[in-house]
Amino acid sequence: MSSPNPTSSDLLRPSQLAERLNITERTLSEWRIRGYGPAYIRLGKSIRYRTESVETWLLAQEHQSTSEEVL
């Protein structure tokens, strides 16, 4: 079980997440504006993503067929 207070190793910078997802940081920024993508934390002017939130979001993106409804 994860702790309620994430450590710095539990947090990803946008550049780290973009590399992991093979997308640009700009795409992540656009997702945040549109309310899409994994939940994020704003620390002053910095954005961080909890590893657990990213994993949860990725699992929610799984589909069994192309006919499934996409939200």
Short mmCIF file of C-alpha atoms in Angstrom, two decimals:
data_model
loop_
_atom_site.label_atom_id
_atom_site.label_comp_id
_atom_site.label_asym_id
_atom_site.label_seq_id
_atom_site.Cartn_x
_atom_site.Cartn_y
_atom_site.Cartn_z
CA MET A 1 0.00 0.00 0.00
CA SER A 2 1.39 3.40 -0.91
CA SER A 3 1.87 6.15 1.61
CA PRO A 4 -0.42 9.19 1.47
CA ASN A 5 2.61 11.47 1.24
CA PRO A 6 4.53 10.60 -1.91
CA THR A 7 8.30 10.76 -1.85
CA SER A 8 10.26 12.37 -4.64
CA SER A 9 10.90 8.91 -6.10
CA ASP A 10 7.11 8.40 -6.37
CA LEU A 11 6.77 11.54 -8.49
CA LEU A 12 7.53 11.95 -12.19
CA ARG A 13 8.38 15.21 -13.93
CA PRO A 14 6.50 15.86 -17.20
CA SER A 15 9.69 15.14 -19.15
CA GLN A 16 10.00 11.73 -17.48
CA LEU A 17 6.37 10.82 -18.12
CA ALA A 18 6.51 12.06 -21.71
CA GLU A 19 9.53 9.86 -22.36
CA ARG A 20 7.85 6.89 -20.70
CA LEU A 21 4.70 7.31 -22.83
CA ASN A 22 6.67 8.21 -25.98
CA ILE A 23 4.82 11.52 -26.36
CA THR A 24 5.87 15.16 -26.13
CA GLU A 25 5.68 17.36 -23.05
CA ARG A 26 3.42 19.61 -25.11
CA THR A 27 0.95 16.73 -25.49
CA LEU A 28 0.94 16.28 -21.71
CA SER A 29 0.28 20.00 -21.31
CA GLU A 30 -2.61 19.85 -23.78
CA TRP A 31 -4.02 16.83 -21.95
CA ARG A 32 -3.95 18.77 -18.66
CA ILE A 33 -5.79 21.68 -20.28
CA ARG A 34 -8.45 19.31 -21.69
CA GLY A 35 -8.77 17.35 -18.44
CA TYR A 36 -7.38 14.20 -20.05
CA GLY A 37 -4.48 12.03 -18.96
CA PRO A 38 -3.29 10.98 -15.53
CA ALA A 39 -3.99 13.07 -12.45
CA TYR A 40 -1.20 15.48 -11.61
CA ILE A 41 0.06 17.53 -8.70
CA ARG A 42 0.91 21.21 -8.98
CA LEU A 43 3.75 22.29 -6.69
CA GLY A 44 3.99 26.03 -7.20
CA LYS A 45 4.82 26.31 -10.90
CA SER A 46 5.99 22.70 -11.14
CA ILE A 47 3.89 19.76 -12.31
CA ARG A 48 4.43 16.24 -11.00
CA TYR A 49 2.68 12.94 -11.65
CA ARG A 50 2.34 10.26 -8.98
CA THR A 51 3.60 6.94 -10.32
CA GLU A 52 0.53 5.23 -8.83
CA SER A 53 -1.85 7.65 -10.61
CA VAL A 54 -0.08 7.07 -13.92
CA GLU A 55 -0.35 3.28 -13.53
CA THR A 56 -4.05 3.53 -12.63
CA TRP A 57 -4.73 5.77 -15.63
CA LEU A 58 -2.83 3.46 -17.99
CA LEU A 59 -4.85 0.45 -16.81
CA ALA A 60 -8.06 2.40 -17.46
CA GLN A 61 -6.91 2.94 -21.07
CA GLU A 62 -6.89 -0.79 -21.85
CA HIS A 63 -9.44 -1.96 -24.41
CA GLN A 64 -10.32 -5.40 -25.71
CA SER A 65 -11.59 -4.30 -29.11
CA THR A 66 -11.82 -1.25 -31.34
CA SER A 67 -15.61 -1.27 -30.98
CA GLU A 68 -15.45 -0.33 -27.29
CA GLU A 69 -16.68 3.12 -26.41
CA VAL A 70 -13.88 5.61 -25.83
CA LEU A 71 -14.61 8.35 -23.31
#
